[in-house]
């Protein structure tokens, strides 16, 4: 059976741990796996499709595929027939006859599911409107590096909690047995279906879920503090008044020195980047001693290599 990675819970707790173990191994031995090269490896090309802009995801997948002996075929928005002249299913049925793996950054989660349903090669979600599961593998790897473990730690996410990062923090965090706290303003909290899925997963891992509008409650003693932009990709706002009103709503959820004073003294700070200093995160926090964001960015490479190896070995 072909394995895909479309949402954080596509990996069981044990499988997530295996991928993270492999990611740490590959960080130490970057060229030890020839998944897309060598005798018996088969196909070399990995299709990497971007319907939205990217720096980290694009570079880390291109580099990681090359490190594994493969050839990245990067396709930008509008460079293929996908989405305007050809259906997702027809595209999948062509790609699966040529490439080893399909990596896709797009809007609708349903489109990723349609791609996977018609593909006999692994499909990886490189960010959708609903989830950013590759980012969370890198985040969990970074926390393991800094804290030595995941299970039992408290991870707090502040800000726009109705976005893909909040959803993935919830689902990936509880899969690792973490206590995940999410704080955002009323109307910007995760949908009940995501919270229910996270609680169901947490019941089997010892993790827990707290959803609140109170940032202080979410921050108290947290081991990890994370945030993301207040305006996600695809939500860009042209009207300055609308933008100012949105920022005013989120201001009390900023990760600044006052917020960090509520977290554990040795808490680490994560941000998937790009960051907007002075808005969702203060400059002295992202550039300060508790920040792990540059390790987090680098770990996209190692975590995604591990994911590609793992999916190929099990598909
Ligand atoms: N964090 C992240 O996905 O970065 P990019 O949008 O630059 O790929």
PDB file of C-alpha atoms and ligand atoms in Angstrom:
ATOM      1  CA  UNK A   1       0.000   0.000   0.000  1.00  0.00           C
ATOM      2  CA  UNK A   2       1.323   3.426  -0.901  1.00  0.00           C
ATOM      3  CA  UNK A   3       1.894   5.679   2.104  1.00  0.00           C
ATOM      4  CA  UNK A   4       1.199   9.394   1.807  1.00  0.00           C
ATOM      5  CA  UNK A   5       1.780  12.284   4.229  1.00  0.00           C
ATOM      6  CA  UNK A   6      -1.110  14.713   3.876  1.00  0.00           C
ATOM      7  CA  UNK A   7      -1.868  15.478   7.524  1.00  0.00           C
ATOM      8  CA  UNK A   8       0.160  15.100  10.726  1.00  0.00           C
ATOM      9  CA  UNK A   9      -1.924  12.144  11.915  1.00  0.00           C
ATOM     10  CA  UNK A  10      -1.054  10.128   8.800  1.00  0.00           C
ATOM     11  CA  UNK A  11       1.878   8.960  10.954  1.00  0.00           C
ATOM     12  CA  UNK A  12       1.026   6.942  14.057  1.00  0.00           C
ATOM     13  CA  UNK A  13       2.882   7.948  17.241  1.00  0.00           C
ATOM     14  CA  UNK A  14       5.407   5.130  16.698  1.00  0.00           C
ATOM     15  CA  UNK A  15       5.864   6.052  13.022  1.00  0.00           C
ATOM     16  CA  UNK A  16       6.366   9.736  13.858  1.00  0.00           C
ATOM     17  CA  UNK A  17       9.090   8.725  16.341  1.00  0.00           C
ATOM     18  CA  UNK A  18      10.754   6.543  13.657  1.00  0.00           C
ATOM     19  CA  UNK A  19      10.829   9.461  11.193  1.00  0.00           C
ATOM     20  CA  UNK A  20      12.264  11.792  13.838  1.00  0.00           C
ATOM     21  CA  UNK A  21      14.933   9.224  14.811  1.00  0.00           C
ATOM     22  CA  UNK A  22      15.896   8.942  11.149  1.00  0.00           C
ATOM     23  CA  UNK A  23      15.950  12.734  10.757  1.00  0.00           C
ATOM     24  CA  UNK A  24      18.433  13.035  13.629  1.00  0.00           C
ATOM     25  CA  UNK A  25      20.523  10.216  12.091  1.00  0.00           C
ATOM     26  CA  UNK A  26      20.523  11.930   8.681  1.00  0.00           C
ATOM     27  CA  UNK A  27      21.571  15.238  10.209  1.00  0.00           C
ATOM     28  CA  UNK A  28      24.749  13.475  11.397  1.00  0.00           C
ATOM     29  CA  UNK A  29      25.204  11.425   8.188  1.00  0.00           C
ATOM     30  CA  UNK A  30      23.611  13.513   5.411  1.00  0.00           C
ATOM     31  CA  UNK A  31      24.645  11.299   2.474  1.00  0.00           C
ATOM     32  CA  UNK A  32      24.123   7.862   4.033  1.00  0.00           C
ATOM     33  CA  UNK A  33      20.882   7.052   2.171  1.00  0.00           C
ATOM     34  CA  UNK A  34      20.644   6.674  -1.612  1.00  0.00           C
ATOM     35  CA  UNK A  35      16.882   6.315  -1.723  1.00  0.00           C
ATOM     36  CA  UNK A  36      16.645   7.801  -5.220  1.00  0.00           C
ATOM     37  CA  UNK A  37      19.996   6.481  -6.555  1.00  0.00           C
ATOM     38  CA  UNK A  38      22.109   3.366  -6.794  1.00  0.00           C
ATOM     39  CA  UNK A  39      21.319  -0.173  -7.823  1.00  0.00           C
ATOM     40  CA  UNK A  40      17.666  -1.082  -7.510  1.00  0.00           C
ATOM     41  CA  UNK A  41      16.619   2.419  -6.531  1.00  0.00           C
ATOM     42  CA  UNK A  42      14.380   2.853  -9.555  1.00  0.00           C
ATOM     43  CA  UNK A  43      13.018   6.277 -10.355  1.00  0.00           C
ATOM     44  CA  UNK A  44      15.101   9.319  -9.534  1.00  0.00           C
ATOM     45  CA  UNK A  45      12.795  12.253 -10.212  1.00  0.00           C
ATOM     46  CA  UNK A  46      10.679  13.849  -7.503  1.00  0.00           C
ATOM     47  CA  UNK A  47       7.983  16.310  -8.647  1.00  0.00           C
ATOM     48  CA  UNK A  48       7.835  19.346  -6.333  1.00  0.00           C
ATOM     49  CA  UNK A  49       4.867  21.578  -7.195  1.00  0.00           C
ATOM     50  CA  UNK A  50       4.272  25.036  -5.736  1.00  0.00           C
ATOM     51  CA  UNK A  51       0.943  26.821  -6.094  1.00  0.00           C
ATOM     52  CA  UNK A  52       2.116  29.292  -3.393  1.00  0.00           C
ATOM     53  CA  UNK A  53       5.445  31.020  -2.812  1.00  0.00           C
ATOM     54  CA  UNK A  54       8.206  29.382  -0.752  1.00  0.00           C
ATOM     55  CA  UNK A  55      11.818  29.725   0.351  1.00  0.00           C
ATOM     56  CA  UNK A  56      12.427  27.039   2.993  1.00  0.00           C
ATOM     57  CA  UNK A  57      10.186  24.323   1.575  1.00  0.00           C
ATOM     58  CA  UNK A  58      11.500  24.781  -1.950  1.00  0.00           C
ATOM     59  CA  UNK A  59      15.186  24.816  -0.977  1.00  0.00           C
ATOM     60  CA  UNK A  60      14.943  22.055   1.619  1.00  0.00           C
ATOM     61  CA  UNK A  61      13.091  19.662  -0.689  1.00  0.00           C
ATOM     62  CA  UNK A  62      15.401  20.412  -3.650  1.00  0.00           C
ATOM     63  CA  UNK A  63      18.497  19.937  -1.466  1.00  0.00           C
ATOM     64  CA  UNK A  64      17.122  16.898   0.317  1.00  0.00           C
ATOM     65  CA  UNK A  65      16.135  15.114  -2.899  1.00  0.00           C
ATOM     66  CA  UNK A  66      19.630  15.750  -4.319  1.00  0.00           C
ATOM     67  CA  UNK A  67      21.225  14.478  -1.067  1.00  0.00           C
ATOM     68  CA  UNK A  68      19.217  11.245  -1.506  1.00  0.00           C
ATOM     69  CA  UNK A  69      20.508  10.840  -5.069  1.00  0.00           C
ATOM     70  CA  UNK A  70      17.383  12.114  -6.762  1.00  0.00           C
ATOM     71  CA  UNK A  71      16.518  14.881  -9.185  1.00  0.00           C
ATOM     72  CA  UNK A  72      14.045  17.553  -8.035  1.00  0.00           C
ATOM     73  CA  UNK A  73      11.619  18.694 -10.716  1.00  0.00           C
ATOM     74  CA  UNK A  74      10.357  22.020  -9.351  1.00  0.00           C
ATOM     75  CA  UNK A  75       7.160  23.343 -10.945  1.00  0.00           C
ATOM     76  CA  UNK A  76       5.811  26.782 -10.026  1.00  0.00           C
ATOM     77  CA  UNK A  77       2.243  28.032 -10.180  1.00  0.00           C
ATOM     78  CA  UNK A  78       1.038  28.262 -13.746  1.00  0.00           C
ATOM     79  CA  UNK A  79       3.953  26.242 -15.173  1.00  0.00           C
ATOM     80  CA  UNK A  80       1.954  23.073 -15.693  1.00  0.00           C
ATOM     81  CA  UNK A  81      -1.580  22.249 -16.850  1.00  0.00           C
ATOM     82  CA  UNK A  82      -2.579  21.395 -13.266  1.00  0.00           C
ATOM     83  CA  UNK A  83      -5.414  23.450 -11.866  1.00  0.00           C
ATOM     84  CA  UNK A  84      -6.463  25.251 -15.011  1.00  0.00           C
ATOM     85  CA  UNK A  85      -6.329  22.906 -18.022  1.00  0.00           C
ATOM     86  CA  UNK A  86      -6.130  19.500 -16.347  1.00  0.00           C
ATOM     87  CA  UNK A  87      -7.735  17.890 -13.328  1.00  0.00           C
ATOM     88  CA  UNK A  88      -5.855  16.787 -10.237  1.00  0.00           C
ATOM     89  CA  UNK A  89      -6.733  13.140 -10.957  1.00  0.00           C
ATOM     90  CA  UNK A  90      -5.490  13.213 -14.553  1.00  0.00           C
ATOM     91  CA  UNK A  91      -2.281  14.932 -13.399  1.00  0.00           C
ATOM     92  CA  UNK A  92      -1.748  12.293 -10.710  1.00  0.00           C
ATOM     93  CA  UNK A  93      -2.236   9.467 -13.226  1.00  0.00           C
ATOM     94  CA  UNK A  94       0.506  10.940 -15.423  1.00  0.00           C
ATOM     95  CA  UNK A  95       2.972  11.830 -12.661  1.00  0.00           C
ATOM     96  CA  UNK A  96       2.697   8.429 -10.944  1.00  0.00           C
ATOM     97  CA  UNK A  97       3.982   6.750 -14.118  1.00  0.00           C
ATOM     98  CA  UNK A  98       7.142   8.862 -14.173  1.00  0.00           C
ATOM     99  CA  UNK A  99       8.241  10.173 -10.787  1.00  0.00           C
ATOM    100  CA  UNK A 100       9.213   8.526  -7.505  1.00  0.00           C
ATOM    101  CA  UNK A 101       7.405  10.933  -5.170  1.00  0.00           C
ATOM    102  CA  UNK A 102       5.058  13.922  -5.494  1.00  0.00           C
ATOM    103  CA  UNK A 103       5.477  16.942  -3.185  1.00  0.00           C
ATOM    104  CA  UNK A 104       2.766  19.597  -3.465  1.00  0.00           C
ATOM    105  CA  UNK A 105       2.141  22.989  -1.838  1.00  0.00           C
ATOM    106  CA  UNK A 106      -1.389  24.063  -2.638  1.00  0.00           C
ATOM    107  CA  UNK A 107      -4.594  25.545  -1.242  1.00  0.00           C
ATOM    108  CA  UNK A 108      -7.300  22.908  -0.753  1.00  0.00           C
ATOM    109  CA  UNK A 109      -6.608  19.834   1.360  1.00  0.00           C
ATOM    110  CA  UNK A 110      -9.227  18.040  -0.756  1.00  0.00           C
ATOM    111  CA  UNK A 111      -6.993  18.476  -3.815  1.00  0.00           C
ATOM    112  CA  UNK A 112      -4.082  16.789  -2.017  1.00  0.00           C
ATOM    113  CA  UNK A 113      -6.412  13.960  -1.045  1.00  0.00           C
ATOM    114  CA  UNK A 114      -7.533  13.633  -4.676  1.00  0.00           C
ATOM    115  CA  UNK A 115      -3.906  13.548  -5.834  1.00  0.00           C
ATOM    116  CA  UNK A 116      -3.081  10.823  -3.302  1.00  0.00           C
ATOM    117  CA  UNK A 117      -6.176   8.785  -4.197  1.00  0.00           C
ATOM    118  CA  UNK A 118      -4.959   8.486  -7.802  1.00  0.00           C
ATOM    119  CA  UNK A 119      -1.236   8.041  -7.129  1.00  0.00           C
ATOM    120  CA  UNK A 120       0.712   4.842  -6.567  1.00  0.00           C
ATOM    121  CA  UNK A 121       3.735   6.909  -5.488  1.00  0.00           C
ATOM    122  CA  UNK A 122       3.854   8.814  -2.165  1.00  0.00           C
ATOM    123  CA  UNK A 123       2.252  12.268  -2.077  1.00  0.00           C
ATOM    124  CA  UNK A 124       3.577  14.764   0.496  1.00  0.00           C
ATOM    125  CA  UNK A 125       1.719  17.859   1.704  1.00  0.00           C
ATOM    126  CA  UNK A 126       4.210  20.746   1.508  1.00  0.00           C
ATOM    127  CA  UNK A 127       1.565  23.094   3.031  1.00  0.00           C
ATOM    128  CA  UNK A 128      -2.134  23.410   2.414  1.00  0.00           C
ATOM    129  CA  UNK A 129      -4.734  25.810   3.789  1.00  0.00           C
ATOM    130  CA  UNK A 130      -5.433  23.257   6.530  1.00  0.00           C
ATOM    131  CA  UNK A 131      -2.058  21.776   7.562  1.00  0.00           C
ATOM    132  CA  UNK A 132       1.737  22.160   7.374  1.00  0.00           C
ATOM    133  CA  UNK A 133       2.842  18.704   8.529  1.00  0.00           C
ATOM    134  CA  UNK A 134       6.405  18.832   7.131  1.00  0.00           C
ATOM    135  CA  UNK A 135       7.015  21.963   9.198  1.00  0.00           C
ATOM    136  CA  UNK A 136       5.909  20.146  12.327  1.00  0.00           C
ATOM    137  CA  UNK A 137       8.328  17.273  11.747  1.00  0.00           C
ATOM    138  CA  UNK A 138      11.107  19.886  11.712  1.00  0.00           C
ATOM    139  CA  UNK A 139       9.684  21.592  14.787  1.00  0.00           C
ATOM    140  CA  UNK A 140       9.451  18.355  16.779  1.00  0.00           C
ATOM    141  CA  UNK A 141      12.978  17.412  15.712  1.00  0.00           C
ATOM    142  CA  UNK A 142      14.196  20.811  16.942  1.00  0.00           C
ATOM    143  CA  UNK A 143      12.455  20.384  20.289  1.00  0.00           C
ATOM    144  CA  UNK A 144      14.028  16.943  20.677  1.00  0.00           C
ATOM    145  CA  UNK A 145      17.452  18.443  19.996  1.00  0.00           C
ATOM    146  CA  UNK A 146      16.939  21.183  22.563  1.00  0.00           C
ATOM    147  CA  UNK A 147      14.958  19.279  25.208  1.00  0.00           C
ATOM    148  CA  UNK A 148      15.995  15.651  24.652  1.00  0.00           C
ATOM    149  CA  UNK A 149      12.406  14.381  24.567  1.00  0.00           C
ATOM    150  CA  UNK A 150       8.891  15.314  23.474  1.00  0.00           C
ATOM    151  CA  UNK A 151       6.468  13.301  25.601  1.00  0.00           C
ATOM    152  CA  UNK A 152       5.115  15.270  28.535  1.00  0.00           C
ATOM    153  CA  UNK A 153       6.385  18.668  27.386  1.00  0.00           C
ATOM    154  CA  UNK A 154       3.993  21.619  27.156  1.00  0.00           C
ATOM    155  CA  UNK A 155       3.898  23.372  23.786  1.00  0.00           C
ATOM    156  CA  UNK A 156       2.022  26.674  23.447  1.00  0.00           C
ATOM    157  CA  UNK A 157       0.997  28.322  20.191  1.00  0.00           C
ATOM    158  CA  UNK A 158      -0.171  31.944  20.233  1.00  0.00           C
ATOM    159  CA  UNK A 159      -1.796  34.082  17.548  1.00  0.00           C
ATOM    160  CA  UNK A 160      -3.900  33.188  14.522  1.00  0.00           C
ATOM    161  CA  UNK A 161      -5.066  29.827  15.781  1.00  0.00           C
ATOM    162  CA  UNK A 162      -7.436  29.200  12.870  1.00  0.00           C
ATOM    163  CA  UNK A 163      -4.565  28.613  10.448  1.00  0.00           C
ATOM    164  CA  UNK A 164      -2.667  25.589   9.134  1.00  0.00           C
ATOM    165  CA  UNK A 165       0.184  25.907  11.658  1.00  0.00           C
ATOM    166  CA  UNK A 166      -2.142  25.871  14.669  1.00  0.00           C
ATOM    167  CA  UNK A 167      -3.866  22.775  13.288  1.00  0.00           C
ATOM    168  CA  UNK A 168      -0.564  21.008  12.733  1.00  0.00           C
ATOM    169  CA  UNK A 169       0.816  21.999  16.164  1.00  0.00           C
ATOM    170  CA  UNK A 170      -2.260  20.414  17.689  1.00  0.00           C
ATOM    171  CA  UNK A 171      -2.194  17.173  15.727  1.00  0.00           C
ATOM    172  CA  UNK A 172       1.568  16.577  15.592  1.00  0.00           C
ATOM    173  CA  UNK A 173       2.086  17.688  19.196  1.00  0.00           C
ATOM    174  CA  UNK A 174      -0.429  15.290  20.722  1.00  0.00           C
ATOM    175  CA  UNK A 175       0.857  12.508  18.444  1.00  0.00           C
ATOM    176  CA  UNK A 176       4.203  13.000  20.220  1.00  0.00           C
ATOM    177  CA  UNK A 177       2.474  12.870  23.619  1.00  0.00           C
ATOM    178  CA  UNK A 178       2.804  16.604  24.266  1.00  0.00           C
ATOM    179  CA  UNK A 179       0.406  18.904  26.107  1.00  0.00           C
ATOM    180  CA  UNK A 180      -0.599  21.366  23.393  1.00  0.00           C
ATOM    181  CA  UNK A 181      -2.111  24.718  24.332  1.00  0.00           C
ATOM    182  CA  UNK A 182      -3.519  26.971  21.646  1.00  0.00           C
ATOM    183  CA  UNK A 183      -4.475  30.601  22.325  1.00  0.00           C
ATOM    184  CA  UNK A 184      -6.053  33.053  19.930  1.00  0.00           C
ATOM    185  CA  UNK A 185      -8.864  35.592  19.819  1.00  0.00           C
ATOM    186  CA  UNK A 186     -12.486  34.499  19.592  1.00  0.00           C
ATOM    187  CA  UNK A 187     -13.207  33.603  15.978  1.00  0.00           C
ATOM    188  CA  UNK A 188      -9.575  32.632  15.300  1.00  0.00           C
ATOM    189  CA  UNK A 189      -9.437  29.274  17.064  1.00  0.00           C
ATOM    190  CA  UNK A 190      -9.144  25.785  15.517  1.00  0.00           C
ATOM    191  CA  UNK A 191     -12.277  24.215  14.071  1.00  0.00           C
ATOM    192  CA  UNK A 192     -14.043  21.641  16.297  1.00  0.00           C
ATOM    193  CA  UNK A 193     -13.184  18.813  13.833  1.00  0.00           C
ATOM    194  CA  UNK A 194      -9.449  19.513  14.349  1.00  0.00           C
ATOM    195  CA  UNK A 195      -9.794  19.774  18.133  1.00  0.00           C
ATOM    196  CA  UNK A 196     -11.784  16.523  18.222  1.00  0.00           C
ATOM    197  CA  UNK A 197      -9.154  14.727  16.114  1.00  0.00           C
ATOM    198  CA  UNK A 198      -6.397  16.032  18.386  1.00  0.00           C
ATOM    199  CA  UNK A 199      -8.233  14.914  21.544  1.00  0.00           C
ATOM    200  CA  UNK A 200      -8.798  11.462  20.058  1.00  0.00           C
ATOM    201  CA  UNK A 201      -5.086  11.127  19.255  1.00  0.00           C
ATOM    202  CA  UNK A 202      -4.104  12.547  22.669  1.00  0.00           C
ATOM    203  CA  UNK A 203      -6.198   9.893  24.427  1.00  0.00           C
ATOM    204  CA  UNK A 204      -3.783   7.245  23.161  1.00  0.00           C
ATOM    205  CA  UNK A 205      -0.508   9.090  23.760  1.00  0.00           C
ATOM    206  CA  UNK A 206      -0.894  10.767  27.145  1.00  0.00           C
ATOM    207  CA  UNK A 207      -0.963  14.199  25.513  1.00  0.00           C
ATOM    208  CA  UNK A 208      -3.632  16.828  26.077  1.00  0.00           C
ATOM    209  CA  UNK A 209      -5.317  19.771  24.369  1.00  0.00           C
ATOM    210  CA  UNK A 210      -6.175  23.223  25.737  1.00  0.00           C
ATOM    211  CA  UNK A 211      -7.910  25.791  23.532  1.00  0.00           C
ATOM    212  CA  UNK A 212      -8.269  29.236  25.088  1.00  0.00           C
ATOM    213  CA  UNK A 213      -8.607  32.925  24.341  1.00  0.00           C
ATOM    214  CA  UNK A 214      -6.366  33.697  27.353  1.00  0.00           C
ATOM    215  CA  UNK A 215      -2.673  33.930  26.359  1.00  0.00           C
ATOM    216  CA  UNK A 216      -1.528  33.964  30.003  1.00  0.00           C
ATOM    217  CA  UNK A 217      -3.288  30.644  30.693  1.00  0.00           C
ATOM    218  CA  UNK A 218      -1.671  29.090  27.617  1.00  0.00           C
ATOM    219  CA  UNK A 219       1.808  30.393  28.422  1.00  0.00           C
ATOM    220  CA  UNK A 220       2.046  29.463  32.107  1.00  0.00           C
ATOM    221  CA  UNK A 221       5.192  27.296  32.490  1.00  0.00           C
ATOM    222  CA  UNK A 222       5.299  26.309  28.798  1.00  0.00           C
ATOM    223  CA  UNK A 223       8.393  24.437  27.568  1.00  0.00           C
ATOM    224  CA  UNK A 224       7.931  25.529  23.962  1.00  0.00           C
ATOM    225  CA  UNK A 225       6.394  28.794  22.696  1.00  0.00           C
ATOM    226  CA  UNK A 226       5.459  29.025  19.012  1.00  0.00           C
ATOM    227  CA  UNK A 227       3.758  31.513  16.769  1.00  0.00           C
ATOM    228  CA  UNK A 228       3.175  32.296  13.094  1.00  0.00           C
ATOM    229  CA  UNK A 229       2.315  35.267  10.924  1.00  0.00           C
ATOM    230  CA  UNK A 230      -1.004  36.974  11.646  1.00  0.00           C
ATOM    231  CA  UNK A 231      -1.749  37.001   7.893  1.00  0.00           C
ATOM    232  CA  UNK A 232      -1.264  33.573   6.319  1.00  0.00           C
ATOM    233  CA  UNK A 233      -0.530  32.890   2.653  1.00  0.00           C
ATOM    234  CA  UNK A 234      -3.598  33.414   0.521  1.00  0.00           C
ATOM    235  CA  UNK A 235      -5.159  35.805   3.094  1.00  0.00           C
ATOM    236  CA  UNK A 236      -3.202  38.918   2.049  1.00  0.00           C
ATOM    237  CA  UNK A 237      -5.080  42.132   2.965  1.00  0.00           C
ATOM    238  CA  UNK A 238      -4.744  45.238   0.802  1.00  0.00           C
ATOM    239  CA  UNK A 239      -6.988  47.573   2.855  1.00  0.00           C
ATOM    240  CA  UNK A 240      -4.815  49.202   5.577  1.00  0.00           C
ATOM    241  CA  UNK A 241      -7.781  49.790   7.917  1.00  0.00           C
ATOM    242  CA  UNK A 242      -8.807  46.133   7.762  1.00  0.00           C
ATOM    243  CA  UNK A 243      -5.196  45.111   8.308  1.00  0.00           C
ATOM    244  CA  UNK A 244      -4.811  47.431  11.334  1.00  0.00           C
ATOM    245  CA  UNK A 245      -8.030  46.117  12.875  1.00  0.00           C
ATOM    246  CA  UNK A 246      -6.792  42.537  12.449  1.00  0.00           C
ATOM    247  CA  UNK A 247      -3.415  43.346  14.020  1.00  0.00           C
ATOM    248  CA  UNK A 248      -5.131  45.099  16.978  1.00  0.00           C
ATOM    249  CA  UNK A 249      -7.126  41.899  17.587  1.00  0.00           C
ATOM    250  CA  UNK A 250      -3.961  39.787  17.737  1.00  0.00           C
ATOM    251  CA  UNK A 251      -1.719  42.240  19.668  1.00  0.00           C
ATOM    252  CA  UNK A 252      -2.152  40.579  23.080  1.00  0.00           C
ATOM    253  CA  UNK A 253      -1.042  37.254  21.542  1.00  0.00           C
ATOM    254  CA  UNK A 254       2.398  38.529  20.478  1.00  0.00           C
ATOM    255  CA  UNK A 255       5.412  36.502  21.576  1.00  0.00           C
ATOM    256  CA  UNK A 256       7.382  39.241  23.334  1.00  0.00           C
ATOM    257  CA  UNK A 257       9.445  39.443  26.539  1.00  0.00           C
ATOM    258  CA  UNK A 258       6.296  39.750  28.679  1.00  0.00           C
ATOM    259  CA  UNK A 259       4.902  36.563  27.140  1.00  0.00           C
ATOM    260  CA  UNK A 260       8.204  34.734  27.585  1.00  0.00           C
ATOM    261  CA  UNK A 261       8.279  35.745  31.273  1.00  0.00           C
ATOM    262  CA  UNK A 262       5.185  33.541  31.791  1.00  0.00           C
ATOM    263  CA  UNK A 263       6.753  30.494  30.093  1.00  0.00           C
ATOM    264  CA  UNK A 264       9.331  28.192  31.702  1.00  0.00           C
ATOM    265  CA  UNK A 265      12.714  29.948  32.135  1.00  0.00           C
ATOM    266  CA  UNK A 266      14.319  27.469  29.708  1.00  0.00           C
ATOM    267  CA  UNK A 267      11.486  27.564  27.154  1.00  0.00           C
ATOM    268  CA  UNK A 268      12.476  27.459  23.493  1.00  0.00           C
ATOM    269  CA  UNK A 269      10.857  29.677  20.876  1.00  0.00           C
ATOM    270  CA  UNK A 270       9.768  28.441  17.443  1.00  0.00           C
ATOM    271  CA  UNK A 271       8.528  30.276  14.358  1.00  0.00           C
ATOM    272  CA  UNK A 272       8.151  28.561  10.997  1.00  0.00           C
ATOM    273  CA  UNK A 273       9.195  31.785   9.153  1.00  0.00           C
ATOM    274  CA  UNK A 274       8.882  34.148   7.405  1.00  0.00           C
ATOM    275  CA  UNK A 275       8.565  36.272  10.571  1.00  0.00           C
ATOM    276  CA  UNK A 276       7.287  39.812  11.048  1.00  0.00           C
ATOM    277  CA  UNK A 277       9.316  41.330  13.880  1.00  0.00           C
ATOM    278  CA  UNK A 278       7.278  43.687  16.027  1.00  0.00           C
ATOM    279  CA  UNK A 279       4.033  41.947  15.147  1.00  0.00           C
ATOM    280  CA  UNK A 280       3.564  38.255  16.065  1.00  0.00           C
ATOM    281  CA  UNK A 281       7.088  38.060  17.537  1.00  0.00           C
ATOM    282  CA  UNK A 282       9.380  40.678  19.075  1.00  0.00           C
ATOM    283  CA  UNK A 283      12.849  41.160  17.594  1.00  0.00           C
ATOM    284  CA  UNK A 284      14.560  40.547  20.947  1.00  0.00           C
ATOM    285  CA  UNK A 285      12.769  37.184  21.237  1.00  0.00           C
ATOM    286  CA  UNK A 286      13.339  35.786  17.738  1.00  0.00           C
ATOM    287  CA  UNK A 287      16.947  37.036  17.797  1.00  0.00           C
ATOM    288  CA  UNK A 288      17.449  36.213  21.484  1.00  0.00           C
ATOM    289  CA  UNK A 289      18.993  33.259  23.374  1.00  0.00           C
ATOM    290  CA  UNK A 290      15.756  31.243  23.659  1.00  0.00           C
ATOM    291  CA  UNK A 291      15.118  31.258  19.921  1.00  0.00           C
ATOM    292  CA  UNK A 292      15.572  27.948  18.068  1.00  0.00           C
ATOM    293  CA  UNK A 293      14.165  29.227  14.780  1.00  0.00           C
ATOM    294  CA  UNK A 294      17.322  28.839  12.716  1.00  0.00           C
ATOM    295  CA  UNK A 295      17.757  25.233  13.861  1.00  0.00           C
ATOM    296  CA  UNK A 296      14.063  24.800  13.056  1.00  0.00           C
ATOM    297  CA  UNK A 297      14.580  26.152   9.523  1.00  0.00           C
ATOM    298  CA  UNK A 298      17.612  23.907   8.922  1.00  0.00           C
ATOM    299  CA  UNK A 299      15.741  20.898  10.251  1.00  0.00           C
ATOM    300  CA  UNK A 300      13.216  21.165   7.425  1.00  0.00           C
ATOM    301  CA  UNK A 301      15.953  19.606   5.295  1.00  0.00           C
ATOM    302  CA  UNK A 302      16.735  16.686   7.619  1.00  0.00           C
ATOM    303  CA  UNK A 303      13.135  15.963   8.606  1.00  0.00           C
ATOM    304  CA  UNK A 304      11.872  15.913   5.014  1.00  0.00           C
ATOM    305  CA  UNK A 305      14.740  13.682   3.892  1.00  0.00           C
ATOM    306  CA  UNK A 306      13.768  11.254   6.647  1.00  0.00           C
ATOM    307  CA  UNK A 307      10.134  11.454   5.593  1.00  0.00           C
ATOM    308  CA  UNK A 308      10.941  10.735   1.941  1.00  0.00           C
ATOM    309  CA  UNK A 309      13.159   7.763   2.868  1.00  0.00           C
ATOM    310  CA  UNK A 310      10.522   6.423   5.245  1.00  0.00           C
ATOM    311  CA  UNK A 311       7.642   6.761   2.760  1.00  0.00           C
ATOM    312  CA  UNK A 312       9.648   5.157  -0.054  1.00  0.00           C
ATOM    313  CA  UNK A 313      10.648   2.201   2.138  1.00  0.00           C
ATOM    314  CA  UNK A 314       7.043   1.546   3.155  1.00  0.00           C
ATOM    315  CA  UNK A 315       5.307   2.108  -0.198  1.00  0.00           C
TER     316      UNK A 315
HETATM  317  N1  LIG B   1       7.984  27.736   6.784  1.00  0.00           N
HETATM  318  C1  LIG B   1       7.815  27.642   5.446  1.00  0.00           C
HETATM  319  O1  LIG B   1       7.080  26.798   4.942  1.00  0.00           O
HETATM  320  O2  LIG B   1       8.598  28.501   4.726  1.00  0.00           O
HETATM  321  P1  LIG B   1       8.403  28.778   3.179  1.00  0.00           P
HETATM  322  O3  LIG B   1       7.021  29.356   2.985  1.00  0.00           O
HETATM  323  O4  LIG B   1       9.487  29.774   2.834  1.00  0.00           O
HETATM  324  O5  LIG B   1       8.568  27.493   2.435  1.00  0.00           O
END
